Amino acid sequence: MNLSIVIPAYNESDRIEQTLKSLKNLQLRNSEIIVVDDGSIDETKRIASQYADKLVVLNRNEGKGQALQKGWKEAEGDYIACLDADLGESSVEVRRLLAPVLNKQVDLTISMISPGKKAGMGIVKRRVQSLVYQKTGKHLQAPLSGQRVFHRKWLPFLIERKYVGFGIEAQMTIDLLNAGATFLEVPTTMTHREMGKSIRGFYHRLKQWIEIEKQLRGAGS
């Protein structure tokens, strides 16, 4: 299979261990786990070093887009999986994303959150859905999902693009579809850490929104 799993992580010490343990327990043959510590100030780096096959350490917080691209440059697999660090036990659902790409059914798979789960960012999601349709003629249910698998042939194309923080999923989707990539959205039971209505949760969502909007201004250009 020759799979590289790339996980960007910023201050995820409370969740990343379970995520990595679960992936290790899958015992995927010919696979590697690459964690990119994006300038964390907690124990993320220490924990990741115990499980990751490769650990990329950034001296400052550069953002999700840049962290992913740094991880892609270290990937040796024929297939690339991108996963968030806070998936916990649900990270094993990456299996559902692999088959359609391994079987050459499509170039890209994207995880759809399970029915009944609140994905959040509803306004931004609808905006991105609209923009993706305007730019590509394709309608996606989960254009902001960070859980994806694609073939290595797309790496050079993606690495040379300019991605901004949390805006990477939106522009990556548009870039790949405009370049002719075929895709399939796959229902999974992947779940993220619940931020709730706390100040931290509000700040996190606001930061996501700002970075996505910044990216969208240049998306598809």
Short mmCIF file of C-alpha atoms in Angstrom, two decimals:
data_model
loop_
_atom_site.label_atom_id
_atom_site.label_comp_id
_atom_site.label_asym_id
_atom_site.label_seq_id
_atom_site.Cartn_x
_atom_site.Cartn_y
_atom_site.Cartn_z
CA MET A 1 0.00 0.00 0.00
CA ASN A 2 2.82 2.45 0.81
CA LEU A 3 0.72 4.95 2.76
CA SER A 4 1.86 8.19 4.40
CA ILE A 5 -0.46 9.57 7.09
CA VAL A 6 0.23 13.27 7.66
CA ILE A 7 -1.09 14.86 10.86
CA PRO A 8 -0.62 18.58 11.59
CA ALA A 9 -0.84 19.31 15.32
CA TYR A 10 -0.92 22.48 17.39
CA ASN A 11 -1.37 22.15 21.17
CA GLU A 12 -3.15 18.81 20.89
CA SER A 13 -1.58 17.03 23.87
CA ASP A 14 -4.98 16.06 25.28
CA ARG A 15 -6.10 14.16 22.15
CA ILE A 16 -3.19 13.29 19.91
CA GLU A 17 -2.03 10.27 21.93
CA GLN A 18 -5.32 8.44 21.45
CA THR A 19 -5.34 9.40 17.78
CA LEU A 20 -1.86 7.99 17.22
CA LYS A 21 -2.44 4.89 19.36
CA SER A 22 -5.54 4.04 17.36
CA LEU A 23 -3.70 4.44 14.07
CA LYS A 24 -0.82 2.28 15.29
CA ASN A 25 -3.28 -0.42 16.35
CA LEU A 26 -4.60 -0.59 12.79
CA GLN A 27 -1.23 -2.11 11.82
CA LEU A 28 -1.48 -0.86 8.25
CA ARG A 29 1.25 -2.53 6.23
CA ASN A 30 3.90 -0.37 4.54
CA SER A 31 2.61 2.79 6.18
CA GLU A 32 4.21 5.71 7.99
CA ILE A 33 2.81 8.30 10.37
CA ILE A 34 4.17 11.82 9.98
CA VAL A 35 3.29 14.35 12.67
CA VAL A 36 4.03 18.03 12.10
CA ASP A 37 4.22 19.87 15.41
CA ASP A 38 3.18 23.37 14.43
CA GLY A 39 4.97 25.32 17.16
CA SER A 40 3.06 23.76 20.07
CA ILE A 41 3.76 25.02 23.58
CA ASP A 42 2.27 21.99 25.37
CA GLU A 43 3.34 18.32 25.37
CA THR A 44 2.30 17.60 21.78
CA LYS A 45 5.86 17.16 20.52
CA ARG A 46 6.86 14.81 23.33
CA ILE A 47 3.79 12.63 22.91
CA ALA A 48 4.04 12.54 19.12
CA SER A 49 7.68 11.48 19.29
CA GLN A 50 6.61 8.25 21.00
CA TYR A 51 4.36 7.15 18.14
CA ALA A 52 5.25 8.97 14.92
CA ASP A 53 7.59 7.43 12.38
CA LYS A 54 8.61 10.96 11.45
CA LEU A 55 8.25 14.11 13.53
CA VAL A 56 8.59 17.50 11.87
CA VAL A 57 8.99 20.32 14.39
CA LEU A 58 8.23 23.91 13.43
CA ASN A 59 9.77 26.54 15.69
CA ARG A 60 6.71 28.77 15.48
CA ASN A 61 3.04 28.35 14.71
CA GLU A 62 2.83 28.63 10.92
CA GLY A 63 -0.75 27.45 10.44
CA LYS A 64 -2.43 24.27 9.26
CA GLY A 65 -1.82 24.84 5.55
CA GLN A 66 1.90 25.34 5.91
CA ALA A 67 2.20 22.47 8.41
CA LEU A 68 0.51 20.06 6.02
CA GLN A 69 2.76 21.09 3.15
CA LYS A 70 5.85 20.56 5.32
CA GLY A 71 4.55 17.09 6.15
CA TRP A 72 3.83 16.29 2.50
CA LYS A 73 7.45 17.02 1.65
CA GLU A 74 8.50 14.24 4.05
CA ALA A 75 5.99 11.71 2.72
CA GLU A 76 7.36 8.65 0.94
CA GLY A 77 4.12 6.75 0.35
CA ASP A 78 2.29 6.26 -2.93
CA TYR A 79 -0.88 7.35 -1.14
CA ILE A 80 -1.27 10.31 1.21
CA ALA A 81 -3.78 10.53 4.06
CA CYS A 82 -4.39 13.84 5.85
CA LEU A 83 -5.91 13.56 9.31
CA ASP A 84 -6.57 16.00 12.14
CA ALA A 85 -4.82 15.37 15.45
CA ASP A 86 -7.97 15.45 17.59
CA LEU A 87 -9.84 12.50 16.05
CA GLY A 88 -9.03 10.16 18.92
CA GLU A 89 -10.25 6.60 18.44
CA SER A 90 -12.26 7.63 15.38
CA SER A 91 -9.00 8.02 13.43
CA VAL A 92 -9.34 4.33 12.51
CA GLU A 93 -12.10 5.40 10.11
CA VAL A 94 -9.31 6.35 7.70
CA ARG A 95 -9.81 2.80 6.40
CA ARG A 96 -13.05 3.88 4.77
CA LEU A 97 -11.22 6.60 2.85
CA LEU A 98 -8.49 4.31 1.52
CA ALA A 99 -10.34 1.74 -0.58
CA PRO A 100 -11.75 3.99 -3.35
CA VAL A 101 -8.30 5.52 -3.96
CA LEU A 102 -6.39 2.23 -3.70
CA ASN A 103 -8.84 0.66 -6.16
CA LYS A 104 -8.26 3.58 -8.55
CA GLN A 105 -11.95 4.45 -8.41
CA VAL A 106 -11.14 8.11 -7.69
CA ASP A 107 -8.14 10.38 -7.10
CA LEU A 108 -9.42 11.89 -3.85
CA THR A 109 -11.66 10.81 -0.99
CA ILE A 110 -13.10 13.22 1.58
CA SER A 111 -14.67 12.22 4.89
CA MET A 112 -18.25 13.27 5.55
CA ILE A 113 -19.16 13.62 9.22
CA SER A 114 -21.67 11.05 10.43
CA PRO A 115 -25.39 11.97 10.52
CA GLY A 116 -26.39 13.66 13.73
CA LYS A 117 -22.93 15.09 14.45
CA LYS A 118 -22.61 18.86 14.52
CA ALA A 119 -19.83 19.97 12.21
CA GLY A 120 -20.11 23.66 13.11
CA MET A 121 -19.08 26.55 10.86
CA GLY A 122 -22.43 26.27 9.03
CA ILE A 123 -22.31 29.72 7.40
CA VAL A 124 -18.75 29.24 6.17
CA LYS A 125 -19.52 25.72 5.00
CA ARG A 126 -22.40 26.97 2.87
CA ARG A 127 -20.23 29.76 1.48
CA VAL A 128 -17.50 27.30 0.53
CA GLN A 129 -20.04 24.91 -0.98
CA SER A 130 -21.32 27.77 -3.13
CA LEU A 131 -17.83 28.86 -4.15
CA VAL A 132 -16.73 25.31 -5.00
CA TYR A 133 -19.78 24.97 -7.23
CA GLN A 134 -19.12 28.32 -8.90
CA LYS A 135 -15.46 27.47 -9.52
CA THR A 136 -15.78 23.78 -10.43
CA GLY A 137 -19.41 22.94 -11.17
CA LYS A 138 -19.29 20.29 -8.42
CA HIS A 139 -21.40 20.18 -5.26
CA LEU A 140 -19.71 18.85 -2.13
CA GLN A 141 -21.32 18.05 1.20
CA ALA A 142 -18.06 18.38 3.15
CA PRO A 143 -15.72 20.86 1.41
CA LEU A 144 -14.08 21.81 4.73
CA SER A 145 -13.31 18.29 5.92
CA GLY A 146 -9.66 17.85 6.84
CA GLN A 147 -9.80 14.06 6.55
CA ARG A 148 -8.68 13.11 3.05
CA VAL A 149 -6.77 10.51 1.03
CA PHE A 150 -5.23 11.09 -2.39
CA HIS A 151 -2.64 9.62 -4.74
CA ARG A 152 0.94 10.80 -4.58
CA LYS A 153 0.79 12.02 -8.18
CA TRP A 154 -0.94 15.16 -6.90
CA LEU A 155 1.79 16.04 -4.38
CA PRO A 156 4.02 18.22 -6.61
CA PHE A 157 0.96 20.21 -7.67
CA LEU A 158 -0.24 20.72 -4.08
CA ILE A 159 3.16 21.51 -2.58
CA GLU A 160 3.73 24.42 -4.95
CA ARG A 161 0.40 26.04 -4.07
CA LYS A 162 0.07 28.76 -1.42
CA TYR A 163 -2.21 27.72 1.40
CA VAL A 164 -3.23 29.83 4.39
CA GLY A 165 -3.92 28.16 7.74
CA PHE A 166 -7.37 26.61 8.04
CA GLY A 167 -8.18 27.72 4.50
CA ILE A 168 -6.27 24.81 3.04
CA GLU A 169 -9.24 22.45 2.69
CA ALA A 170 -11.31 24.97 0.74
CA GLN A 171 -8.61 25.88 -1.76
CA MET A 172 -7.18 22.36 -1.99
CA THR A 173 -10.63 21.14 -3.02
CA ILE A 174 -10.97 23.79 -5.71
CA ASP A 175 -7.40 23.32 -6.96
CA LEU A 176 -7.70 19.55 -7.33
CA LEU A 177 -11.11 19.59 -9.00
CA ASN A 178 -10.03 22.28 -11.45
CA ALA A 179 -6.95 20.18 -12.23
CA GLY A 180 -9.16 17.24 -13.18
CA ALA A 181 -9.08 15.14 -10.02
CA THR A 182 -12.01 12.81 -9.46
CA PHE A 183 -13.42 12.61 -5.94
CA LEU A 184 -15.76 10.72 -3.65
CA GLU A 185 -17.20 11.87 -0.35
CA VAL A 186 -17.28 8.95 2.08
CA PRO A 187 -19.57 8.76 5.14
CA THR A 188 -17.55 8.07 8.31
CA THR A 189 -18.01 8.25 12.07
CA MET A 190 -14.96 10.47 12.56
CA THR A 191 -15.41 12.96 15.38
CA HIS A 192 -13.52 16.02 16.59
CA ARG A 193 -13.02 17.38 20.08
CA GLU A 194 -16.09 19.36 21.11
CA MET A 195 -15.27 23.02 21.66
CA GLY A 196 -18.78 23.95 22.76
CA LYS A 197 -19.76 27.56 23.40
CA SER A 198 -16.72 28.42 25.50
CA ILE A 199 -14.52 31.44 24.86
CA ARG A 200 -11.85 29.08 23.55
CA GLY A 201 -14.37 27.51 21.17
CA PHE A 202 -15.54 30.91 19.92
CA TYR A 203 -11.96 32.07 19.35
CA HIS A 204 -11.10 28.86 17.51
CA ARG A 205 -14.09 29.15 15.16
CA LEU A 206 -13.41 32.85 14.56
CA LYS A 207 -9.79 32.07 13.65
CA GLN A 208 -10.95 29.36 11.25
CA TRP A 209 -13.45 31.72 9.63
CA ILE A 210 -10.88 34.50 9.15
CA GLU A 211 -8.30 32.18 7.61
CA ILE A 212 -10.86 30.51 5.33
CA GLU A 213 -12.11 33.89 4.12
CA LYS A 214 -8.53 35.02 3.51
CA GLN A 215 -7.90 31.90 1.46
CA LEU A 216 -11.14 32.15 -0.49
CA ARG A 217 -10.23 35.58 -1.82
CA GLY A 218 -7.50 33.91 -3.83
CA ALA A 219 -9.06 30.48 -4.34
CA GLY A 220 -9.20 29.15 -7.85
CA SER A 221 -7.23 32.07 -9.25
#
